[in-house]
Each structure stands twice: as structure tokens, then as C-alpha cells.
Short mmCIF file of C-alpha atoms and ligand atoms in Angstrom, two decimals:
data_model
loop_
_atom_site.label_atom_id
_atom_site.label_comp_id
_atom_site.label_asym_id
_atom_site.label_seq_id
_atom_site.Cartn_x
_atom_site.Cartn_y
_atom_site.Cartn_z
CA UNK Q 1 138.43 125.70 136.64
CA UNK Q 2 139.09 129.09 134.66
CA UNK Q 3 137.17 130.00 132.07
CA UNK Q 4 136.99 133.15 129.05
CA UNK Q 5 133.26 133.19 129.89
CA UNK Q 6 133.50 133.20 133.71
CA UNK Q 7 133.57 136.97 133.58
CA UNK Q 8 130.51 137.68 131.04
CA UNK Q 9 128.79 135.05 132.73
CA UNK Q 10 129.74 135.99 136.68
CA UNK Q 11 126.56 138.02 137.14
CA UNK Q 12 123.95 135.06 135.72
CA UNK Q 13 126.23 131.30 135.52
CA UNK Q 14 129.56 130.11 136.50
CA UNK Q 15 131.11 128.73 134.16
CA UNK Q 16 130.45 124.84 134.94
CA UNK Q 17 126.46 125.77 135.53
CA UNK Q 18 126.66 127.44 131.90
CA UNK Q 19 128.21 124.73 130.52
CA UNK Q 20 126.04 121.98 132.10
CA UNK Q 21 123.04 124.92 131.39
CA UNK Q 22 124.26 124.68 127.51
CA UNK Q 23 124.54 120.98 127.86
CA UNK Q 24 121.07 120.10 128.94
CA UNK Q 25 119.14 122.88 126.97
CA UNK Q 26 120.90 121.27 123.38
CA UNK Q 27 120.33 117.76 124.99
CA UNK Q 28 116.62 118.65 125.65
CA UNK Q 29 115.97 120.40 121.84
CA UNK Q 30 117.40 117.72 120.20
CA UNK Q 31 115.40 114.91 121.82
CA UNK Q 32 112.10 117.31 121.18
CA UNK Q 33 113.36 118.82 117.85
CA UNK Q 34 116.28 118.46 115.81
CA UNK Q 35 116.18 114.36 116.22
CA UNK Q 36 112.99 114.90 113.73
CA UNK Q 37 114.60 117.65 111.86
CA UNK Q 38 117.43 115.58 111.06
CA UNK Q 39 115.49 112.86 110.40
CA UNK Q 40 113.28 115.04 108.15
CA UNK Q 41 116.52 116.14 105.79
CA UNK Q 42 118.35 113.02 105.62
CA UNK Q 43 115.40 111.32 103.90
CA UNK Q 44 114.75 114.27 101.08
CA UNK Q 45 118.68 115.15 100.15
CA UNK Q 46 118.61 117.50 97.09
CA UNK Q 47 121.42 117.83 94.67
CA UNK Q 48 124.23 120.98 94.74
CA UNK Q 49 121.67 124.03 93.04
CA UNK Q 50 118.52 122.29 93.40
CA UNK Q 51 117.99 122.43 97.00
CA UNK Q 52 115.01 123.92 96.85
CA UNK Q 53 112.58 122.27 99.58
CA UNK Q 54 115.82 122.30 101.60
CA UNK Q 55 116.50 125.76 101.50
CA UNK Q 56 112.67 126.41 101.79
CA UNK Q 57 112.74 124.38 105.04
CA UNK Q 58 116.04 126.35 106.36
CA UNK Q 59 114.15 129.72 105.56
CA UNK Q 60 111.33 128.90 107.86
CA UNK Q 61 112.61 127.17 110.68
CA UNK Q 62 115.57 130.08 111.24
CA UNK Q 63 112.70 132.92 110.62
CA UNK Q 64 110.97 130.73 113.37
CA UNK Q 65 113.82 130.89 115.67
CA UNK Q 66 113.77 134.85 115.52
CA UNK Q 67 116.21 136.08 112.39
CA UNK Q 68 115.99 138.23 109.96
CA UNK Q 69 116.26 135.91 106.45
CA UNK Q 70 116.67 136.60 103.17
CA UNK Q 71 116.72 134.07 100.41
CA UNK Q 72 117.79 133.28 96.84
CA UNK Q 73 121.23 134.35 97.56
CA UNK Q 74 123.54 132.97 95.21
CA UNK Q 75 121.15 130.64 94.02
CA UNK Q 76 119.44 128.49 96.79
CA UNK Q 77 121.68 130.23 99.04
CA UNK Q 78 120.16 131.90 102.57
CA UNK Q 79 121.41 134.34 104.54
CA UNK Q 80 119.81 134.79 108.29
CA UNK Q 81 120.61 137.79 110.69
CA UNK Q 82 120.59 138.32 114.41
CA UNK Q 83 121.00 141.57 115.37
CA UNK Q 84 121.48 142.13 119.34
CA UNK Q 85 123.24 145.45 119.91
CA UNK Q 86 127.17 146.66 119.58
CA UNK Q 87 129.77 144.14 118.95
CA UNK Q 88 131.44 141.81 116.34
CA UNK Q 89 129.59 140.37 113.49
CA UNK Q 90 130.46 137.11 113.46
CA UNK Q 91 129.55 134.35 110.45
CA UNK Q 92 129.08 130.77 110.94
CA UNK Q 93 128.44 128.61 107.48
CA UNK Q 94 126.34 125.41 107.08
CA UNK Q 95 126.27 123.69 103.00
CA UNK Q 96 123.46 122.12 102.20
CA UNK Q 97 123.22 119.87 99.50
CA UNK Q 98 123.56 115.82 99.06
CA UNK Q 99 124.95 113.64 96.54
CA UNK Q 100 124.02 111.78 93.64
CA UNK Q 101 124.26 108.60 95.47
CA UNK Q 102 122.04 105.26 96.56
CA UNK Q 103 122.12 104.94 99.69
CA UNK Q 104 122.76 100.98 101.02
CA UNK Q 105 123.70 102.25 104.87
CA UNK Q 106 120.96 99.60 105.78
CA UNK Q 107 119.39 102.87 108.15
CA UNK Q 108 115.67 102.48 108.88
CA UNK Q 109 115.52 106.28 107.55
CA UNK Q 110 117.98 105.83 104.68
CA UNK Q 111 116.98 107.73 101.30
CA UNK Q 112 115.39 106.49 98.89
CA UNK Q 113 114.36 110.35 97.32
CA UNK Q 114 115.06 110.57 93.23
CA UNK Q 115 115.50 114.06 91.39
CA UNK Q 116 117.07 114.56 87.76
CA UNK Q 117 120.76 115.52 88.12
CA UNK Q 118 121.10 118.83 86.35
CA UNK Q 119 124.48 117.79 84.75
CA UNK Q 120 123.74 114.67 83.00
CA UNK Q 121 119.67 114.96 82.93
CA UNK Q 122 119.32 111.70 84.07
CA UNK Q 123 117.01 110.48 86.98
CA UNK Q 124 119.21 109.41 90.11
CA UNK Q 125 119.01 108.26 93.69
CA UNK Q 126 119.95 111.31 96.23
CA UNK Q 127 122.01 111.23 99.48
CA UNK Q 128 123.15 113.00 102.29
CA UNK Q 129 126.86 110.99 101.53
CA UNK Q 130 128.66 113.63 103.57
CA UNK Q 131 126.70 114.78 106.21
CA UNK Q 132 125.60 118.28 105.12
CA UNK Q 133 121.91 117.27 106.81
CA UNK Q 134 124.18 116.97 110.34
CA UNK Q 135 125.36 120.30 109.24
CA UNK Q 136 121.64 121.98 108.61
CA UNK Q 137 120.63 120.34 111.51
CA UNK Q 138 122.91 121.97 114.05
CA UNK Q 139 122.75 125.06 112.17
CA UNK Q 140 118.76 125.20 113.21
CA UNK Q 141 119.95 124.06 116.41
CA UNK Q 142 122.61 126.83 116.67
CA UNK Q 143 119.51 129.36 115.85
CA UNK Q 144 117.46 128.56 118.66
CA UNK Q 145 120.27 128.62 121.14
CA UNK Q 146 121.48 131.27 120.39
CA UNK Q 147 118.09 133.55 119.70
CA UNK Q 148 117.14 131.82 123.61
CA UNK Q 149 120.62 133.37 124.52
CA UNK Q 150 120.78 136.96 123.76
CA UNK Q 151 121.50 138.28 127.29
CA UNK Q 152 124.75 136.28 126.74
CA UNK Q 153 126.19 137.70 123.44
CA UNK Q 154 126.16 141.09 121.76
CA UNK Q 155 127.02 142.04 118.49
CA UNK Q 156 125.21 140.62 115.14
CA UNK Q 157 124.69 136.90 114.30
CA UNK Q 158 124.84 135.58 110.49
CA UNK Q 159 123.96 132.31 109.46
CA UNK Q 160 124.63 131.18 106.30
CA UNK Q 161 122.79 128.45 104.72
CA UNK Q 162 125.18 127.36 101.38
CA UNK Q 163 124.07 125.75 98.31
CA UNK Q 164 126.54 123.59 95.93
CA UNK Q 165 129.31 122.40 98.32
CA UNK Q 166 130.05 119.48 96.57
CA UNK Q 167 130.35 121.44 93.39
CA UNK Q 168 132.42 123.97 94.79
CA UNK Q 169 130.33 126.26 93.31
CA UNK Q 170 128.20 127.76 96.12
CA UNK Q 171 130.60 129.59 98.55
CA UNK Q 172 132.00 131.63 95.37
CA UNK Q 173 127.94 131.64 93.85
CA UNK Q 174 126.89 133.77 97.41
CA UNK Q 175 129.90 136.23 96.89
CA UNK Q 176 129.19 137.18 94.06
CA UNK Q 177 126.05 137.88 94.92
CA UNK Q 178 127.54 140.73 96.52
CA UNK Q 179 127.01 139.08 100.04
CA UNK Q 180 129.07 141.05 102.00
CA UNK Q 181 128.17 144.41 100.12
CA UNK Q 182 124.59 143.64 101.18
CA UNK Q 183 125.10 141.88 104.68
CA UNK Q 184 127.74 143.30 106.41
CA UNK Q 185 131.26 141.76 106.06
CA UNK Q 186 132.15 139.28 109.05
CA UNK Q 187 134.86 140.09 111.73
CA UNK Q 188 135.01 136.34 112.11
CA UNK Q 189 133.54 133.50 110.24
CA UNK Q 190 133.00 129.55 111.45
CA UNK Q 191 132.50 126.47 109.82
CA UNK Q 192 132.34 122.59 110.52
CA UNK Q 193 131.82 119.27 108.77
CA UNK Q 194 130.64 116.08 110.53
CA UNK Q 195 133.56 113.75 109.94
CA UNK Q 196 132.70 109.45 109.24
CA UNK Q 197 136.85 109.31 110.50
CA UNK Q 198 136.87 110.78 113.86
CA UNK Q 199 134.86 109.34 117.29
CA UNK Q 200 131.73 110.49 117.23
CA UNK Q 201 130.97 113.98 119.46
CA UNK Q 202 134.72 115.26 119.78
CA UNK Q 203 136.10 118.24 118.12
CA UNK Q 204 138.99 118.10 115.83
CA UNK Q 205 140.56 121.38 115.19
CA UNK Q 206 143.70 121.79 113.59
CA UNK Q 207 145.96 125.68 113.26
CA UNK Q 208 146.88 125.11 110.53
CA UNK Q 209 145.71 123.47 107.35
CA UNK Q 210 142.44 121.61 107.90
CA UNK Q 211 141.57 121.19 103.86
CA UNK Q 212 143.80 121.17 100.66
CA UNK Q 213 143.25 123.13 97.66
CA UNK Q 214 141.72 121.62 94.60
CA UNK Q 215 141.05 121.70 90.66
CA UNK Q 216 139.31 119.63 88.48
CA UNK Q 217 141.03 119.22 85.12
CA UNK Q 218 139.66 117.02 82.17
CA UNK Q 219 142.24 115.85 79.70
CA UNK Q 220 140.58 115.77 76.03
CA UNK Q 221 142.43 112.74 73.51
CA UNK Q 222 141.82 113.00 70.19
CA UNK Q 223 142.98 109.86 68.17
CA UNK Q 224 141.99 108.40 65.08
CA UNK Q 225 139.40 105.97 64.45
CA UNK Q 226 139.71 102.57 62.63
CA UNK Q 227 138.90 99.06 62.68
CA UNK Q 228 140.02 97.03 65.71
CA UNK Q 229 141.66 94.51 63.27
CA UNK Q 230 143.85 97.47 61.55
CA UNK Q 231 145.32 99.38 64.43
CA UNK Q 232 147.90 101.34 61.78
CA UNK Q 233 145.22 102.67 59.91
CA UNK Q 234 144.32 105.25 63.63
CA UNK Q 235 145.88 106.22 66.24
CA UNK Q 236 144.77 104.54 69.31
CA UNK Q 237 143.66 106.71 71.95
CA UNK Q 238 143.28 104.18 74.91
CA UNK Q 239 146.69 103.29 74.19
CA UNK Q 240 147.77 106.90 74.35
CA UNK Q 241 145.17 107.45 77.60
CA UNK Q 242 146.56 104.85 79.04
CA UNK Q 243 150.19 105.79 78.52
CA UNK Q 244 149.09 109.40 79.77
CA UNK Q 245 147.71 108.18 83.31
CA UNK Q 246 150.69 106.08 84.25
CA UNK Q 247 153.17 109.37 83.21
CA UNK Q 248 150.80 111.83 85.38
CA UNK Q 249 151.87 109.46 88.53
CA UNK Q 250 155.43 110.58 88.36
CA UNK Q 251 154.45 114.25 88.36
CA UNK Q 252 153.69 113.62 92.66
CA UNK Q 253 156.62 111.00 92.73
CA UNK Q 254 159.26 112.63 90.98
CA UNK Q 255 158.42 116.25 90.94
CA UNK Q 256 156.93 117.88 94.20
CA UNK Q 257 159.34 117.96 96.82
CA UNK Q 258 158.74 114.86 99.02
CA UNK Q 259 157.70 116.99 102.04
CA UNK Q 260 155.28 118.61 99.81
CA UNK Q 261 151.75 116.94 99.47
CA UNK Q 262 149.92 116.59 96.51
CA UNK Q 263 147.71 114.20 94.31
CA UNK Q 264 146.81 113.28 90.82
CA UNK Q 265 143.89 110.83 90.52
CA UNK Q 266 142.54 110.33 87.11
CA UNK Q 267 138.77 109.39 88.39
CA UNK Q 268 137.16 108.71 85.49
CA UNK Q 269 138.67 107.25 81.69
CA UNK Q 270 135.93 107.07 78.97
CA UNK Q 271 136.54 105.67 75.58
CA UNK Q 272 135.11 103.73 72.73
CA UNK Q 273 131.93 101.54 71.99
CA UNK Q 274 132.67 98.24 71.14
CA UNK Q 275 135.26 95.35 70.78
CA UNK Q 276 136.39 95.80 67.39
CA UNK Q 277 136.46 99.23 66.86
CA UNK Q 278 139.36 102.13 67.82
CA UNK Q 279 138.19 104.99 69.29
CA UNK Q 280 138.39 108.49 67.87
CA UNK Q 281 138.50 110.51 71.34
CA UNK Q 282 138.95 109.34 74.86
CA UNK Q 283 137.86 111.66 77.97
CA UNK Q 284 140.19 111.91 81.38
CA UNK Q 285 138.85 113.23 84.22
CA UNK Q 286 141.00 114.04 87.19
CA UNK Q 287 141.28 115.79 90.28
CA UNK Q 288 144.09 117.44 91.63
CA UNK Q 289 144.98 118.43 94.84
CA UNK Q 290 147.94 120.94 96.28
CA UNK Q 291 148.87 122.44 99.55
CA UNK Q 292 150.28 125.66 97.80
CA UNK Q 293 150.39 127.63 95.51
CA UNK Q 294 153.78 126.69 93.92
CA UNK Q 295 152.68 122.85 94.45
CA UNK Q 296 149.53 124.14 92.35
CA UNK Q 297 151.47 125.20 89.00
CA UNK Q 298 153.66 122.23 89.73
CA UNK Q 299 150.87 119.66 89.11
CA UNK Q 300 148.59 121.56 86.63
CA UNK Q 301 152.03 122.70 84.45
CA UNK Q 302 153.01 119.33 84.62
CA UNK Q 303 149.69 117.25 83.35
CA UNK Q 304 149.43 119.96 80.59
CA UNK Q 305 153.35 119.30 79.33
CA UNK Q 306 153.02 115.06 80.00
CA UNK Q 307 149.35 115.28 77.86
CA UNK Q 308 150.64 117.26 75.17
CA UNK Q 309 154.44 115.92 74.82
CA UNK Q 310 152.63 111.94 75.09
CA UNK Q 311 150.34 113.15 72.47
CA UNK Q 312 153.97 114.15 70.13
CA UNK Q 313 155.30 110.65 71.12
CA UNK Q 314 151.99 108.96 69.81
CA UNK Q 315 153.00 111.26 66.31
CA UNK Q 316 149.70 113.22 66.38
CA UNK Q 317 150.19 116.41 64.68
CA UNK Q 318 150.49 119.56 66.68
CA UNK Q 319 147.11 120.82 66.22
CA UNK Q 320 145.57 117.23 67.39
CA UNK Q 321 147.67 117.05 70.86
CA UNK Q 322 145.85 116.20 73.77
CA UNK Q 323 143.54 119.36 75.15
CA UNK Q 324 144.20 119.84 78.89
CA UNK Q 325 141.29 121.61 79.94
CA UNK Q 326 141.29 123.34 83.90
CA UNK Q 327 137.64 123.65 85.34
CA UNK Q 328 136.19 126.75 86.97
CA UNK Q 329 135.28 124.01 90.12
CA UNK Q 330 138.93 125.24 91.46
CA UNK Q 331 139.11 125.87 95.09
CA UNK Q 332 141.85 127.06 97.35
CA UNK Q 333 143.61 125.52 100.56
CA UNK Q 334 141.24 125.96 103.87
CA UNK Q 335 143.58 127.53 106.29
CA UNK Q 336 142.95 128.26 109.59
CA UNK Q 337 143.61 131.22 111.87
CA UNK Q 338 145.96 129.75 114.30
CA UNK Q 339 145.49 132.29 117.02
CA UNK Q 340 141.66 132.13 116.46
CA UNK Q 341 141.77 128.60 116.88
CA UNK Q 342 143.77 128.49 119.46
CA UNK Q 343 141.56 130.64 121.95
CA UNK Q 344 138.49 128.55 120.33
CA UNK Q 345 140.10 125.60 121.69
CA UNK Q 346 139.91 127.10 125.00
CA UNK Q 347 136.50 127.56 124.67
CA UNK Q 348 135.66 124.16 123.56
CA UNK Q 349 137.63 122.61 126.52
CA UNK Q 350 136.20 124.84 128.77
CA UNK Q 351 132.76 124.61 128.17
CA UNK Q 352 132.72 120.36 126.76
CA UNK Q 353 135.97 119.00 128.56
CA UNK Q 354 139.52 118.46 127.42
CA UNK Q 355 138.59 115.01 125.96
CA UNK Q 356 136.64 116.55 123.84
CA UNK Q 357 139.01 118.24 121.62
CA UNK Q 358 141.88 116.67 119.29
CA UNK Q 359 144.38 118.04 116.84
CA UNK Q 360 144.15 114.90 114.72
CA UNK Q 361 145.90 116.04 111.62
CA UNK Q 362 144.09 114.51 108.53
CA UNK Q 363 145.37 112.26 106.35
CA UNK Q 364 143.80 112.70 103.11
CA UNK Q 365 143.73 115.83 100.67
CA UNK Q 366 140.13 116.89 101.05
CA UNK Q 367 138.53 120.38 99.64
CA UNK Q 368 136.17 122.78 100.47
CA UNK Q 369 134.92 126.05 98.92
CA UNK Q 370 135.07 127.26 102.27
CA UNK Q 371 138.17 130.12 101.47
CA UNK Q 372 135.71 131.72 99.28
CA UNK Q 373 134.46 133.45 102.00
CA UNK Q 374 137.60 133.98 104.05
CA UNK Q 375 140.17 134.60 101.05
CA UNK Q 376 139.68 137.68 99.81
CA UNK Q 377 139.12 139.88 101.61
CA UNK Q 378 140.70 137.94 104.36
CA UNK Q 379 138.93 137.34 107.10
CA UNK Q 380 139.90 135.19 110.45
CA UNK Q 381 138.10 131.67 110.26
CA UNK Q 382 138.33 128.70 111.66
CA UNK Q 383 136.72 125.24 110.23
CA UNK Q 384 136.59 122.11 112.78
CA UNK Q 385 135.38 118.76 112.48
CA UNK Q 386 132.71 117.00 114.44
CA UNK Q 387 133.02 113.50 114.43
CA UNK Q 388 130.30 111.17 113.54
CA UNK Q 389 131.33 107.81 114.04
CA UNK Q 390 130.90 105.59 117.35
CA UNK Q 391 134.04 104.43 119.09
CA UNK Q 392 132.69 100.91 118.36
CA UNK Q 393 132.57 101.10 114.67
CA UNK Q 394 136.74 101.66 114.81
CA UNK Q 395 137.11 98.97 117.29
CA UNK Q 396 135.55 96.46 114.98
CA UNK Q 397 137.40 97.98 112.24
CA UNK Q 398 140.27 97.01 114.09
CA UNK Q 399 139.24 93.72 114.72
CA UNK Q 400 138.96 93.18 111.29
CA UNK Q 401 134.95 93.67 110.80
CA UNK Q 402 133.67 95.92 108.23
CA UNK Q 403 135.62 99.43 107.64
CA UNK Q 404 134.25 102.15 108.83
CA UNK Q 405 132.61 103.65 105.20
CA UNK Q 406 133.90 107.24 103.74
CA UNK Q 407 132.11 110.19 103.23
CA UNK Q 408 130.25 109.90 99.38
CA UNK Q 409 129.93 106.16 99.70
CA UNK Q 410 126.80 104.07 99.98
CA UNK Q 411 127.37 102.95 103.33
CA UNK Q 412 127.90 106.56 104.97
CA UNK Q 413 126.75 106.63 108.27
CA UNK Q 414 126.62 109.42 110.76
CA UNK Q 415 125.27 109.32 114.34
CA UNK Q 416 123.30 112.18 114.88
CA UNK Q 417 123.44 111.61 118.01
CA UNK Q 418 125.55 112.68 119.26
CA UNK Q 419 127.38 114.60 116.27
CA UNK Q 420 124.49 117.47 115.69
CA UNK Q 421 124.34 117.88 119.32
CA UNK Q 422 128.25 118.60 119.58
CA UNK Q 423 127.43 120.46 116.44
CA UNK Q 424 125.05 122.94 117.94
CA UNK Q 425 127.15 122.84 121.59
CA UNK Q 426 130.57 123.64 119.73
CA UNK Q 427 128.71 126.25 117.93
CA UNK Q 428 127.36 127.81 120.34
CA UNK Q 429 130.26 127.96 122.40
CA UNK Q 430 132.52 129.64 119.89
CA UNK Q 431 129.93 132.24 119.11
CA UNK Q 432 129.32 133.21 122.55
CA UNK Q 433 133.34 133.58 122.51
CA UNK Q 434 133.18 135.67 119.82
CA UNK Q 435 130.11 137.86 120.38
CA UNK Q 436 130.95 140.08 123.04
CA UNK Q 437 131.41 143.74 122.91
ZN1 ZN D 501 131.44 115.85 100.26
ZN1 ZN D 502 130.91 117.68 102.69
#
């Protein structure tokens, strides 16, 4: 068996002993440890930028585990260093925060925290819907490996702990909070997310695109109000919504290339208050998702000329047209660096076995703020997936039982075990690739 770390590890390991050495040690912490841990943050999720007992909790247990931490960056944001002599600094990202969501996953540990959402005010059930407390977890776990580890790795460790993920709002908050001004700017920089579609434990790493770029646009109607019974007296703006959605669904169909992915989903349509009355306004809300650049202006070109022009067709005048209105919550594609991913993918199968890591190329058009650390300036990255689900979930999927739930719904399950453990081993295995001199 060859492996990369055969010759930094000739004098102490072989390479099977360090991986069954790696192995055991995660196996051991996690039955002692991060089981608890885990359990600890999936039944207190905090909303994106109010993560505060989170963050608190993150701050101590990696200042346990030996780093340097500083907090408050970007918000909740945390930013932990390991300095062990001359090398690489190398970056590896965990987000932190959980969902406005009630969880019904039926788990003996499922959430039942509350905390008042900061954008509507309201009082609402929390959840880890997408597995940022596997993420946390096997960041903590990473830590402690890797601070038990130094004789293995040189160069300087930084663990970032990100608020606002689901927002899209941390990654960008941290950066410009002059992160890499005041921390050093990474030579490399990781990432993973626990994924409810892939078997539970294996690595999914793609070269090329593992997320798609995203904005969030909200579509403003203004109509004119009147009695339900008198529909010429206004101008009817769920008729003119409702014209407007079905015309944005030819903008994918008809306009982007058909080897081109994109998508327009209108998630949300809010009008009126009762039976007999026409509305004076209706609300879109939609979220849009490219590949590229050019597929970008495509889509967001195209809702703003459909809105406006079906506004002209309903005969509103031109300073009453629709308002097409593109959010700051705008994210670019995750790419990864193929070569980089390529030699971690010799790693991985070194150290955890060839069954162990897929190139399953995903299906749907997730996003991630991710970039925002790797975009500018550019820096090699490369973001993998755990997965989180057992084998038997899919088979009774397939059997025609109960599908296997999505990340942000109710039902979102993850096994911990044995997703933070190929969390931390994963981790581990790429940084010790990585931090050599
Ligand atoms: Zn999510
Ligand atoms: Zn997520």
C-alpha cells in the first residue's frame, strides 16, 4: 500500500498503523467526548447572528484543546490558531448556526429550544435542519487531534468557527472584518457539510463544482385596490403575480442553454386579506440559482424584463411596474481546486479506504457562502461532503417506506455516528496532507 504520508510518518507509523492509530484515537474521543458534545448542540441550535451560547461553547472547548482564539469576529464569528513551526497555513471552516424550524425527527434528543427570530421578531422553534452541529462537532474533534498531533504536522492551523450560513451572510461578515489582514491569509482552506443524501461515513468530493451560485430576489407588485365584486375599478395584483410566476418558468426552459443549469423558484407569494377584497400590493419571493456568471445575468436580466413588461401588459403606468428588487444574500458558485482535490482524494483513500470516497455529482442547485473566503483573493479550497444517512434509510426508501427527509425539513436526521467521526478523520487527514514543511 503507498501512501503521501508513508515518508513523514516512516520514522514514528506506517502508514496502515497511522491510519488504524487515527482510526481508534477519533473512535475513542467520540465515544468519551464529542457523542455528548454533539448531543449538547443539537438540543440548543441558535439562529444565523445569534449564536451566542454556541459560539461561547466553540471558544472554550478549542482554547481547551490548546489554540490561540479570538472571538467576535464578524459577529459571532471565531477564529482559533495553532501555531507549530515553518510551513503552510492552512484554514479549515465549520458554520454554525440552525434554522428556524420544529423539529418532528421523532429523536429522543430532538430540539425543542425557542429564541425570537431577529427578522420577523417573532418567537420560533430552533433546529439544527442541516447539520451545522455535525459540523461544530468535528471541528472540536479536529482540535484535539490535531493539538495531540503536532509531531506530525508543521506549519500554522486556523479554525474557523462561522456564524450566519444559512443567511449567507457570515463568510462575507468575517472578511470584512479584515480576517485575513489580522490572521494571516490561508495557503489552503477546507470545508465540509454533513449530507442527509449520501451513505452515512463516506466522502463525496467532486473537482469541480460542488455548490451553485445563488441570489435572492423579491419581486414588489403594486396593483390597485377595490372591492372583490368590482374587479375594473383595480388592478388585480394576484392576477398579475400569478401571470408573473408562470412567465419566470420559461426564463430556465426557453432561455439558458439546455446544458446550462439554472433555477427560478418563486418560494413564497403573499397577497391580500380577505375574500372580497383586491389587493393593493402582492410580495414574490424567489431564489435563483446559476452555474455562471453569464447564466447569472441571464436569469436576474430576465425576471427584471418578464416583471416589468407583465406589469405594461396588466396597463399599469410606467412608474407603478413591478419593482424587481436583488438582495445583498447573493453568493457565488463553490468551485473546487481540482488538483487539490485530487491529491486530497489520495489522502482520504489512503488513510479510510477506497470505499470510502465517491464523486457522486449532486443533483440539486445548492449554495454556500463558502467562496467568500476563497474568491477573492483566490485561494485553493476544497469543500466535501460527509454523508449522514444509514445505508438502510435508502434501502427502505427504495422499497417504498418513508423518503429519506432533506436538509431544512422537520424530519432531518443525521447519524452522528458515524458522520462527525468521518468528519474529524477526513479532517484530519487532509490537514496532515497539507501541513508539512
Ligand atoms: Zn442549510
Ligand atoms: Zn448547511
Amino acid at each position: 500500500m503507498t501512501n503521501r504520508f508513508a515518508c513523514f510518518f516512516a520514522v514514528f507509523l506506517t502508514a496502515p498503523a497511522l491510519a488504524a492509530d487515527l482510526n481508534d484515537a477519533v473512535r475513542k474521543d467520540y465515544d468519551d467526548y464529542l457523542a455528548d458534545l454533539f448531543d449538547h448542540f443539537h438540543r440548543n441550535p441558535e439562529l444565523s447572528t445569534i449564536e451566542f451560547e454556541t459560539a461561547r461553547r466553540m471558544a472554550k472547548e478549542l482554547r481547551d484543546a490548546g489554540f490561540d482564539v479570538t472571538e467576535n469576529v464578524g459577529g459571532t464569528g471565531i477564529v482559533a490558531l495553532l501555531e507549530n513551526g515553518p510551513g503552510p497555513l492552512v484554514m479549515m471552516r465549520a458554520d454554525m448556526d440552525g434554522l428556524p424550524v420544529e423539529e418532528k425527527s421523532g429523536l429522543e434528543n430532538a430540539s425543542r429550544a425557542t429564541q425570537t427570530d431577529p427578522i420577523t421578531g417573532n418567537t420560533v422553534f430552533t433546529m439544527h435542519a442541516c447539520g451545522h452541529d455535525v459540523h461544530i462537532t468535528s471541528l472540536v474533534g479536529t482540535a484535539r487531534q490535531m493539538a495531540a498531533r503536532k509531531d506530525a504536522w508543521s506549519g500554522t492551523l486556523m479554525l474557523i468557527v462561522q456564524p450566519a450560513e444559512e443567511r449567507v451572510l457570515g463568510a462575507r461578515a468575517m472578511k470584512d472584518d479584515d480576517l485575513w489582514g489580522r490572521f494571516g491569509r490561508p495557503d489552503y482552506a477546507l470545508a465540509f457539510h454533513v449530507s442527509s443524501s449520501d451513505v452515512a461515513g463516506v466522502i463525496n468530493v467532486s473537482e469541480g463544482m460542488p455548490y451553485a451560485g445563488a441570489d435572492t430576489v423579491d419581486i414588489i407588485i403594486h396593483g390597485v385596490g377595490a372591492h372583490g365584486a368590482s374587479p375594473h375599478r383595480g388592478k388585480d395584483p394576484i392576477v398579475l403575480g400569478s401571470q408573473i410566476v408562470l412567465a419566470l418558468q420559461t426564463l430556465v426552459a426557453r432561455e439558458l442553454s439546455p446544458r446550462e443549469a439554472g433555477v427560478v423558484t418563486v418560494g413564497s407569494f403573499h397577497s391580500g386579506t380577505k375574500h372580497n377584497i383586491i389587493s393593493d400590493e402582492a410580495h414574490l419571493q424567489l431564489t435563483v440559482r446559476n452555474t455562471s456568471e453569464e447564466t447569472r445575468n441571464i436569469l436576474l436580466n430576465g425576471i427584471k424584463r418578464i416583471a416589468e413588461n407583465m406589469g405594461r401588459v396588466a396597463g399599469l403606468p410606467e412608474d407603478r411596474l413591478p419593482e424587481v428588487i436583488v438582495s445583498d444574500e447573493s453568493v457565488p458558485p463553490t468551485r473546487n481546486n481540482a488538483e487539490l482535490a485530487r491529491r486530497l482524494k489520495v489522502a482520504w483513500a489512503d488513510s479510510m479506504g477506497d470505499d470510502a470516497v465517491v464523486d457522486i455529482p449532486t443533483k440539486g442547485m445548492g449554495a454556500e457562502d463558502f467562496p467568500f473566503f476563497t474568491d477573492d483573493p483566490e485561494i485553493p479550497s476544497v469543500y466535501w461532503a460527509i454523508g449522514g444517512t444509514p445505508q438502510k434509510d435508502f434501502d427502505t426508501e427504495m422499497a417504498g417506506g418513508p423518503p429519506v427527509p432533506s436538509h431544512h425539513s422537520p424530519l432531518f436526521k443525521i447519524s452522528p455516528e458515524p458522520a462527525v467521526r468521518a468528519g474529524v478523520e477526513s479532517t484530519v487527514v487532509a490537514l496532515l496532507a497539507l501541513l508539512q514543511e
